[in-house]
CSV table of C-alpha atoms in Angstrom, one decimal:
chain,number,residue,atom,x,y,z
A,1,MET,CA,-31.7,138.5,147.4
A,2,LYS,CA,-30.2,140.9,144.8
A,3,ASN,CA,-28.9,138.0,142.7
A,4,GLN,CA,-32.3,136.4,142.9
A,5,VAL,CA,-34.0,139.6,141.5
A,6,ARG,CA,-31.3,140.1,138.9
A,7,SER,CA,-31.7,136.5,137.7
A,8,ARG,CA,-35.4,137.2,136.9
A,9,GLN,CA,-35.2,138.6,133.4
A,10,LYS,CA,-38.6,137.9,132.0
A,11,LEU,CA,-41.1,140.8,132.4
A,12,GLY,CA,-43.8,138.5,133.5
A,13,ASP,CA,-41.6,137.1,136.3
A,14,LEU,CA,-40.7,140.6,137.4
A,15,LEU,CA,-44.3,141.8,137.5
A,16,GLN,CA,-45.4,138.7,139.4
A,17,GLU,CA,-42.6,139.2,141.9
A,18,VAL,CA,-43.5,142.9,142.5
A,19,VAL,CA,-47.2,142.0,142.9
A,20,ASN,CA,-46.4,139.2,145.3
A,21,ARG,CA,-44.3,141.5,147.5
A,22,VAL,CA,-46.8,144.3,147.7
A,23,SER,CA,-50.2,142.6,147.7
A,24,HIS,CA,-52.2,141.4,150.7
A,25,ARG,CA,-50.2,143.3,153.3
A,26,GLY,CA,-52.5,143.3,156.3
A,27,GLY,CA,-55.1,141.2,154.7
A,28,ARG,CA,-57.6,144.0,154.0
A,29,THR,CA,-58.7,142.6,150.6
A,30,LEU,CA,-59.2,139.1,152.1
A,31,ALA,CA,-61.1,140.6,155.0
A,32,VAL,CA,-63.5,142.4,152.6
A,33,MET,CA,-64.0,139.1,150.7
A,34,ASN,CA,-64.6,137.2,153.9
A,35,ASP,CA,-67.1,139.7,155.1
A,36,ALA,CA,-69.0,139.5,151.8
A,37,SER,CA,-68.8,135.7,151.8
A,38,VAL,CA,-67.3,135.6,148.3
A,39,THR,CA,-64.4,133.6,146.8
A,40,LEU,CA,-61.6,134.8,144.5
A,41,HIS,CA,-63.3,133.2,141.5
A,42,GLN,CA,-66.6,135.0,142.3
A,43,VAL,CA,-64.7,138.3,142.6
A,44,LEU,CA,-63.1,137.7,139.2
A,45,LEU,CA,-66.5,137.0,137.8
A,46,LEU,CA,-67.9,140.2,139.3
A,47,SER,CA,-65.0,142.2,137.9
A,48,ARG,CA,-65.4,140.8,134.4
A,49,LEU,CA,-69.1,141.4,134.6
A,50,SER,CA,-68.3,145.0,135.5
A,51,GLU,CA,-66.0,145.4,132.6
A,52,LEU,CA,-68.5,143.9,130.2
A,53,GLY,CA,-71.5,145.9,131.6
A,54,GLY,CA,-73.5,142.7,131.6
A,55,ALA,CA,-73.3,139.3,130.0
A,56,THR,CA,-75.0,135.9,129.7
A,57,SER,CA,-73.8,132.9,131.6
A,58,SER,CA,-72.3,131.4,128.4
A,59,GLY,CA,-70.6,134.8,127.6
A,60,LEU,CA,-69.1,134.9,131.1
A,61,SER,CA,-68.0,131.2,130.8
A,62,THR,CA,-66.1,132.1,127.6
A,63,ALA,CA,-64.7,135.4,129.0
A,64,LEU,CA,-63.4,133.6,132.1
A,65,SER,CA,-62.3,130.4,130.4
A,66,MET,CA,-64.4,128.4,132.9
A,67,SER,CA,-67.0,125.7,132.5
A,68,LEU,CA,-70.6,126.8,132.1
A,69,PRO,CA,-71.8,124.7,135.1
A,70,SER,CA,-69.1,126.4,137.3
A,71,VAL,CA,-70.1,129.9,136.1
A,72,SER,CA,-73.9,129.1,136.6
A,73,GLN,CA,-73.2,127.9,140.1
A,74,MET,CA,-71.3,131.1,140.9
A,75,ILE,CA,-74.0,133.2,139.4
A,76,ASP,CA,-76.6,131.4,141.6
A,77,ARG,CA,-74.6,132.1,144.7
A,78,LEU,CA,-73.9,135.8,143.8
A,79,TYR,CA,-77.6,136.2,143.0
A,80,GLN,CA,-78.5,134.9,146.5
A,81,LEU,CA,-76.0,137.4,148.0
A,82,ASP,CA,-77.8,140.2,145.9
A,83,LEU,CA,-74.5,141.0,144.0
A,84,VAL,CA,-75.9,140.2,140.6
A,85,ASP,CA,-79.3,140.3,138.9
A,86,ARG,CA,-80.7,138.1,136.2
A,87,VAL,CA,-83.1,139.2,133.5
A,88,GLU,CA,-84.5,137.2,130.5
A,89,VAL,CA,-83.0,138.1,127.2
A,90,PRO,CA,-86.0,139.3,125.1
A,91,GLU,CA,-84.7,137.6,121.9
A,92,ASP,CA,-84.2,134.3,123.6
A,93,ARG,CA,-86.1,133.8,126.8
A,94,ARG,CA,-84.0,130.7,127.6
A,95,LYS,CA,-81.0,133.0,128.2
A,96,LYS,CA,-80.5,135.4,131.1
A,97,GLN,CA,-78.6,138.7,131.0
A,98,ILE,CA,-76.5,139.0,134.2
A,99,THR,CA,-75.7,142.4,135.6
A,100,LEU,CA,-74.2,143.8,138.7
A,101,THR,CA,-76.5,145.1,141.4
A,102,GLY,CA,-75.7,148.3,143.4
A,103,GLU,CA,-74.5,146.0,146.2
A,104,GLY,CA,-72.2,144.2,143.7
A,105,GLN,CA,-70.8,147.6,142.5
A,106,ARG,CA,-70.2,148.7,146.1
A,107,LEU,CA,-68.4,145.4,146.9
A,108,LEU,CA,-66.1,145.9,143.9
A,109,ALA,CA,-65.4,149.5,145.1
A,110,ARG,CA,-64.6,148.2,148.6
A,111,LEU,CA,-62.3,145.6,147.2
A,112,HIS,CA,-60.6,148.2,145.0
A,113,ASP,CA,-60.0,150.5,147.9
A,114,ALA,CA,-58.6,147.7,150.1
A,115,ARG,CA,-56.3,146.4,147.4
A,116,SER,CA,-55.1,149.9,146.6
A,117,ALA,CA,-54.3,150.5,150.3
A,118,GLU,CA,-52.4,147.2,150.5
A,119,TYR,CA,-50.3,148.3,147.5
A,120,GLU,CA,-49.6,151.7,149.1
A,121,THR,CA,-48.5,149.9,152.3
A,122,GLY,CA,-46.4,147.4,150.3
A,123,THR,CA,-44.5,150.2,148.5
A,124,ALA,CA,-44.2,152.5,151.4
A,125,GLN,CA,-40.7,151.4,152.2
A,126,LEU,CA,-39.5,152.6,148.8
A,127,SER,CA,-38.0,156.1,148.6
A,128,SER,CA,-40.3,158.9,147.5
A,129,GLN,CA,-38.3,159.3,144.3
A,130,LEU,CA,-38.6,155.6,143.4
A,131,ARG,CA,-42.3,155.6,144.2
A,132,SER,CA,-42.7,158.7,141.9
A,133,ASP,CA,-40.7,156.9,139.1
A,134,LEU,CA,-42.8,153.8,139.5
A,135,LYS,CA,-46.0,155.9,139.2
A,136,THR,CA,-44.7,157.6,136.1
A,137,VAL,CA,-43.8,154.3,134.5
A,138,LEU,CA,-47.1,152.7,135.4
A,139,ILE,CA,-49.0,155.6,133.9
A,140,ARG,CA,-47.0,155.2,130.6
A,141,VAL,CA,-47.6,151.5,130.6
A,142,LEU,CA,-51.4,151.9,131.1
A,143,LEU,CA,-51.5,154.6,128.3
A,144,GLY,CA,-49.6,152.2,126.1
A,145,LEU,CA,-52.0,149.4,126.8
A,146,GLU,CA,-55.0,151.6,126.1
A,147,THR,CA,-53.5,152.6,122.7
A,148,ALA,CA,-52.7,148.9,121.9
A,149,HIS,CA,-56.2,147.8,122.7
A,150,ARG,CA,-57.7,150.5,120.4
A,151,ARG,CA,-55.7,149.4,117.4
A,152,PRO,CA,-57.6,147.2,114.9
A,153,ALA,CA,-56.5,143.6,114.9
């Protein structure tokens, strides 16, 4: 196992391996998704919608690199589940602005809590010092990413 970990030198491979080892322990996230009757693609759409604060179907299609018909179909389903709302765009009544409903926001919060708990469980075997070191590094990485995203292109 150690040789296998050491042979992975690319950052992307290492990050993927860590996430694979600590995620979905106990199936909490999947249970929340199942209870809400949503798929992973629909959760990704809800998450992106939350980040954007609202978007049109075509905007979500672009943001998710998915076809417009697929996104429209997901929006229809999420609307039926009362997770998103659709309102006509005043400048172009053919377009609809999609936003999260309160229920959509609550679902994302439940998913966040379940995923966080799974990561806590997945890293519980590590020493307290290693968990502390990991937390410090992750904070530095997130601050670095925030700084990088604020720089003009």
